[in-house]
Amino acid sequence: GAAMTEALDRPGDAEILAQEREVREQAESVPLVGPQVSLDELKTQYAGNAGFLPKVESLEKRFLGLRRTRPDGNCFYRAYIFGIFEQLLGRTDRQAALVGRTQGALEDCMKAGYERVAIEDFYDEFASCLGRIGTEGAQAAVLQEVLDECDGYLVCWARILTSMQLKLQRDQYEAFLSSHSSILDFCAQEVDPMATEADHLQIAALSSYLGVPVCVVYLDRSDGDAAAEHLFKDESVALQGFPTVHLLYRPGHYDIIYPR
């Protein structure tokens, strides 16, 4: 009776897979990181939404434009790394600082339980990207090349660093867990698998390890006419001479946004 009817109403596996494929294909039609556009695009998008419009208008006073990123669950890691890479363009001083910060990364990851052979390629690829972008006279085109060639490696490496930092500093982070029993459990479910979305803990851990602050601007349904902002900056480990990367958050998605 009732159970049978309910079973018929539920979407079948084939339908669910078809829907997932459609979502994936839609995401893949969006560039990994798009060109910088004005905030007018947001205004148009939320024109019919009285709740969001005042926030969009308050953003315009502070920010010049934004770059959209592909909405595939990896957007925080991609947006943050791209934001850092933009600051490295042709800046040998910043490149040297970041190379110095990450040169012990392989050892740190091994302390956190990774096997060197499993992660070495990601480390090498990241180091080679830093080299290409941070050389004197590097042009913006190199950012696009690096992204097109190395996106998967970079996202994967960013996740590995996040997971490692959470595990090595678990005393600092464990208290913030709500629905996971341990940091290991959290990393296995929320950090290590590709396409899992990032939240406060992942952002705090990765920005603390790399030493480049990130400010997340929340365009959501929270109270008030101004978008709330949260600065992730650990003064004790922040690298000198790196501006803050700004990300615009909308439920489930991060884009890069540029202050005036």
CSV table of C-alpha atoms in Angstrom, one decimal:
chain,number,residue,atom,x,y,z
A,1,GLY,CA,0.0,0.0,0.0
A,2,ALA,CA,1.5,3.3,1.2
A,3,ALA,CA,5.1,2.1,1.1
A,4,MET,CA,4.6,1.0,-2.5
A,5,THR,CA,3.2,4.4,-3.5
A,6,GLU,CA,6.0,6.2,-1.7
A,7,ALA,CA,8.6,4.0,-3.5
A,8,LEU,CA,7.0,5.0,-6.9
A,9,ASP,CA,7.1,8.7,-6.0
A,10,ARG,CA,10.7,8.6,-5.1
A,11,PRO,CA,13.2,9.5,-7.9
A,12,GLY,CA,14.9,6.4,-9.2
A,13,ASP,CA,18.7,6.0,-9.4
A,14,ALA,CA,18.7,6.7,-13.2
A,15,GLU,CA,16.8,10.0,-12.6
A,16,ILE,CA,19.2,11.0,-9.8
A,17,LEU,CA,22.2,10.2,-11.9
A,18,ALA,CA,20.8,12.1,-14.8
A,19,GLN,CA,20.2,15.1,-12.6
A,20,GLU,CA,23.7,14.9,-11.2
A,21,ARG,CA,25.1,14.7,-14.7
A,22,GLU,CA,23.1,17.8,-15.7
A,23,VAL,CA,24.4,19.7,-12.7
A,24,ARG,CA,27.9,18.7,-13.5
A,25,GLU,CA,27.6,19.6,-17.2
A,26,GLN,CA,26.2,23.0,-16.2
A,27,ALA,CA,29.1,23.6,-13.8
A,28,GLU,CA,31.7,22.5,-16.4
A,29,SER,CA,30.3,25.0,-18.9
A,30,VAL,CA,31.4,27.8,-16.5
A,31,PRO,CA,35.2,28.8,-16.7
A,32,LEU,CA,37.3,27.7,-13.8
A,33,VAL,CA,37.9,31.4,-13.1
A,34,GLY,CA,36.2,33.9,-15.3
A,35,PRO,CA,37.2,37.5,-16.3
A,36,GLN,CA,36.8,40.3,-13.8
A,37,VAL,CA,33.3,41.9,-14.3
A,38,SER,CA,31.5,44.8,-12.6
A,39,LEU,CA,29.1,44.2,-9.7
A,40,ASP,CA,26.2,45.3,-12.0
A,41,GLU,CA,26.0,41.6,-12.9
A,42,LEU,CA,25.0,40.9,-9.3
A,43,LYS,CA,22.4,43.7,-9.3
A,44,THR,CA,20.8,42.2,-12.4
A,45,GLN,CA,20.8,38.7,-10.9
A,46,TYR,CA,19.1,39.9,-7.7
A,47,ALA,CA,16.9,42.6,-9.2
A,48,GLY,CA,13.7,40.8,-8.2
A,49,ASN,CA,15.0,40.0,-4.7
A,50,ALA,CA,14.3,42.9,-2.3
A,51,GLY,CA,16.1,41.1,0.6
A,52,PHE,CA,19.4,40.9,-1.3
A,53,LEU,CA,19.4,44.2,-3.2
A,54,PRO,CA,20.5,46.6,-0.3
A,55,LYS,CA,23.4,44.2,0.4
A,56,VAL,CA,24.5,44.2,-3.3
A,57,GLU,CA,24.3,48.0,-3.3
A,58,SER,CA,26.4,48.2,-0.1
A,59,LEU,CA,29.0,46.0,-1.8
A,60,GLU,CA,29.3,48.4,-4.7
A,61,LYS,CA,30.6,51.1,-2.4
A,62,ARG,CA,33.4,48.9,-1.2
A,63,PHE,CA,34.2,46.7,-4.2
A,64,LEU,CA,35.1,47.3,-7.8
A,65,GLY,CA,34.3,44.0,-9.4
A,66,LEU,CA,34.3,40.2,-9.1
A,67,ARG,CA,35.5,37.1,-10.9
A,68,ARG,CA,33.1,34.1,-11.0
A,69,THR,CA,34.5,30.7,-10.3
A,70,ARG,CA,33.2,27.3,-11.4
A,71,PRO,CA,30.5,26.1,-9.0
A,72,ASP,CA,31.8,22.5,-8.6
A,73,GLY,CA,32.4,22.2,-4.8
A,74,ASN,CA,36.1,23.1,-5.2
A,75,CYS,CA,35.4,26.9,-5.6
A,76,PHE,CA,36.9,28.0,-2.2
A,77,TYR,CA,40.2,26.3,-2.8
A,78,ARG,CA,40.4,27.4,-6.4
A,79,ALA,CA,39.4,31.0,-5.7
A,80,TYR,CA,41.8,31.4,-2.8
A,81,ILE,CA,44.8,30.0,-4.6
A,82,PHE,CA,44.0,32.1,-7.7
A,83,GLY,CA,43.7,35.2,-5.5
A,84,ILE,CA,47.1,34.4,-4.0
A,85,PHE,CA,48.6,33.8,-7.5
A,86,GLU,CA,47.3,37.2,-8.7
A,87,GLN,CA,49.3,38.8,-5.9
A,88,LEU,CA,52.4,36.9,-6.9
A,89,LEU,CA,52.4,38.0,-10.5
A,90,GLY,CA,55.9,39.2,-11.2
A,91,ARG,CA,56.6,39.8,-7.5
A,92,THR,CA,59.8,37.9,-6.7
A,93,ASP,CA,59.7,39.1,-3.0
A,94,ARG,CA,56.2,37.6,-2.4
A,95,GLN,CA,57.2,34.5,-4.3
A,96,ALA,CA,60.2,34.0,-2.1
A,97,ALA,CA,58.1,34.5,1.0
A,98,LEU,CA,55.6,31.9,0.0
A,99,VAL,CA,58.2,29.4,-1.2
A,100,GLY,CA,59.9,29.8,2.3
A,101,ARG,CA,56.5,29.3,4.0
A,102,THR,CA,55.7,26.1,2.0
A,103,GLN,CA,59.2,24.5,1.7
A,104,GLY,CA,58.5,22.2,4.7
A,105,ALA,CA,55.1,21.2,3.4
A,106,LEU,CA,56.1,17.6,2.4
A,107,GLU,CA,57.5,16.9,5.8
A,108,ASP,CA,54.5,18.4,7.5
A,109,CYS,CA,52.2,16.3,5.4
A,110,MET,CA,54.1,13.1,6.3
A,111,LYS,CA,53.8,14.0,10.0
A,112,ALA,CA,50.1,14.2,9.4
A,113,GLY,CA,50.1,10.7,8.0
A,114,TYR,CA,50.5,11.2,4.2
A,115,GLU,CA,52.9,9.0,2.2
A,116,ARG,CA,55.5,11.1,0.4
A,117,VAL,CA,55.1,9.1,-2.8
A,118,ALA,CA,51.3,9.9,-2.8
A,119,ILE,CA,51.7,13.7,-2.6
A,120,GLU,CA,55.1,14.5,-4.1
A,121,ASP,CA,53.7,15.3,-7.5
A,122,PHE,CA,51.2,17.9,-6.1
A,123,TYR,CA,54.0,19.6,-4.1
A,124,ASP,CA,56.2,19.7,-7.2
A,125,GLU,CA,53.4,21.1,-9.4
A,126,PHE,CA,52.6,23.8,-6.8
A,127,ALA,CA,56.3,24.8,-6.6
A,128,SER,CA,56.6,25.0,-10.3
A,129,CYS,CA,53.4,27.2,-10.6
A,130,LEU,CA,54.9,29.5,-7.9
A,131,GLY,CA,58.1,29.7,-10.0
A,132,ARG,CA,56.3,30.5,-13.3
A,133,ILE,CA,54.0,33.2,-11.8
A,134,GLY,CA,56.5,34.9,-9.5
A,135,THR,CA,59.3,35.4,-12.0
A,136,GLU,CA,60.1,39.0,-12.9
A,137,GLY,CA,58.0,40.3,-15.8
A,138,ALA,CA,55.4,37.5,-15.7
A,139,GLN,CA,52.2,38.6,-17.4
A,140,ALA,CA,48.6,37.9,-16.5
A,141,ALA,CA,48.3,35.4,-19.3
A,142,VAL,CA,50.5,33.0,-17.3
A,143,LEU,CA,47.8,32.9,-14.6
A,144,GLN,CA,45.3,31.5,-17.1
A,145,GLU,CA,47.9,29.0,-18.4
A,146,VAL,CA,48.7,27.7,-14.9
A,147,LEU,CA,45.0,27.4,-14.1
A,148,ASP,CA,44.1,25.5,-17.3
A,149,GLU,CA,47.1,23.1,-16.9
A,150,CYS,CA,47.2,22.6,-13.2
A,151,ASP,CA,43.7,23.3,-11.7
A,152,GLY,CA,43.2,19.7,-10.5
A,153,TYR,CA,46.6,19.5,-9.0
A,154,LEU,CA,46.3,22.8,-7.2
A,155,VAL,CA,42.9,22.1,-5.7
A,156,CYS,CA,44.1,18.7,-4.6
A,157,TRP,CA,47.2,20.2,-3.0
A,158,ALA,CA,45.2,22.9,-1.3
A,159,ARG,CA,42.9,20.2,0.2
A,160,ILE,CA,46.0,18.2,1.4
A,161,LEU,CA,47.5,21.2,3.1
A,162,THR,CA,44.1,22.0,4.7
A,163,SER,CA,43.8,18.4,6.0
A,164,MET,CA,47.3,18.4,7.2
A,165,GLN,CA,47.0,21.7,9.1
A,166,LEU,CA,43.7,20.5,10.8
A,167,LYS,CA,45.4,17.3,11.9
A,168,LEU,CA,48.6,18.8,13.1
A,169,GLN,CA,46.8,21.6,15.0
A,170,ARG,CA,43.8,19.5,16.0
A,171,ASP,CA,43.8,20.9,19.6
A,172,GLN,CA,43.1,24.3,18.1
A,173,TYR,CA,40.3,23.1,15.8
A,174,GLU,CA,38.6,20.1,17.4
A,175,ALA,CA,36.4,22.3,19.7
A,176,PHE,CA,34.7,23.7,16.6
A,177,LEU,CA,33.4,20.4,15.4
A,178,SER,CA,29.6,20.0,15.6
A,179,SER,CA,28.6,17.0,13.6
A,180,HIS,CA,31.8,15.0,13.4
A,181,SER,CA,33.4,12.9,16.1
A,182,SER,CA,37.0,13.9,15.4
A,183,ILE,CA,39.3,15.9,13.1
A,184,LEU,CA,40.2,12.7,11.3
A,185,ASP,CA,36.6,12.0,10.6
A,186,PHE,CA,36.0,15.7,9.6
A,187,CYS,CA,38.9,15.6,7.1
A,188,ALA,CA,37.9,12.3,5.6
A,189,GLN,CA,34.4,13.5,4.9
A,190,GLU,CA,34.7,17.3,4.4
A,191,VAL,CA,38.2,18.0,3.2
A,192,ASP,CA,39.9,15.1,1.4
A,193,PRO,CA,37.2,14.2,-1.2
A,194,MET,CA,37.2,16.5,-4.2
A,195,ALA,CA,34.0,18.6,-4.7
A,196,THR,CA,33.2,18.8,-1.0
A,197,GLU,CA,32.5,22.4,-0.1
A,198,ALA,CA,34.6,24.4,2.3
A,199,ASP,CA,33.4,26.2,5.5
A,200,HIS,CA,34.9,28.1,8.4
A,201,LEU,CA,37.3,25.4,9.5
A,202,GLN,CA,38.8,24.7,6.1
A,203,ILE,CA,39.3,28.4,5.5
A,204,ALA,CA,40.8,29.1,8.9
A,205,ALA,CA,43.3,26.1,8.5
A,206,LEU,CA,44.5,26.8,4.9
A,207,SER,CA,44.8,30.6,5.4
A,208,SER,CA,46.7,30.0,8.6
A,209,TYR,CA,49.1,27.5,7.0
A,210,LEU,CA,49.8,29.6,4.0
A,211,GLY,CA,49.9,32.9,5.9
A,212,VAL,CA,47.8,34.8,3.4
A,213,PRO,CA,44.7,36.4,5.0
A,214,VAL,CA,41.3,35.9,3.5
A,215,CYS,CA,38.2,38.0,4.0
A,216,VAL,CA,34.9,36.3,3.3
A,217,VAL,CA,32.0,38.7,2.4
A,218,TYR,CA,28.7,37.0,3.0
A,219,LEU,CA,25.9,37.8,0.5
A,220,ASP,CA,23.1,35.8,2.2
A,221,ARG,CA,19.8,36.2,4.1
A,222,SER,CA,21.3,37.3,7.4
A,223,ASP,CA,20.0,40.5,9.0
A,224,GLY,CA,21.0,44.0,8.0
A,225,ASP,CA,21.5,45.9,4.8
A,226,ALA,CA,25.2,45.4,4.6
A,227,ALA,CA,26.9,42.1,3.8
A,228,ALA,CA,28.7,40.7,6.8
A,229,GLU,CA,32.4,40.2,6.6
A,230,HIS,CA,34.7,37.7,8.3
A,231,LEU,CA,38.5,38.2,8.3
A,232,PHE,CA,40.6,35.1,8.6
A,233,LYS,CA,44.0,36.4,9.7
A,234,ASP,CA,46.3,34.8,12.1
A,235,GLU,CA,48.7,37.7,13.0
A,236,SER,CA,51.3,35.3,14.5
A,237,VAL,CA,51.8,33.6,11.1
A,238,ALA,CA,50.8,36.1,8.5
A,239,LEU,CA,53.4,36.6,5.8
A,240,GLN,CA,54.6,40.2,5.4
A,241,GLY,CA,53.6,42.1,2.3
A,242,PHE,CA,50.6,40.0,1.2
A,243,PRO,CA,47.3,41.8,0.8
A,244,THR,CA,44.1,40.1,1.9
A,245,VAL,CA,42.3,37.9,-0.6
A,246,HIS,CA,38.6,38.8,-0.7
A,247,LEU,CA,36.0,36.2,-1.5
A,248,LEU,CA,32.3,36.7,-2.0
A,249,TYR,CA,30.2,33.9,-0.4
A,250,ARG,CA,26.8,33.0,-1.5
A,251,PRO,CA,25.2,29.8,0.0
A,252,GLY,CA,27.4,27.0,-1.3
A,253,HIS,CA,29.7,29.1,-3.5
A,254,TYR,CA,32.7,31.4,-3.4
A,255,ASP,CA,33.8,34.0,-6.1
A,256,ILE,CA,36.7,36.4,-5.9
A,257,ILE,CA,35.8,40.1,-5.2
A,258,TYR,CA,38.1,43.1,-5.5
A,259,PRO,CA,38.1,46.1,-3.1
A,260,ARG,CA,38.2,49.6,-4.5
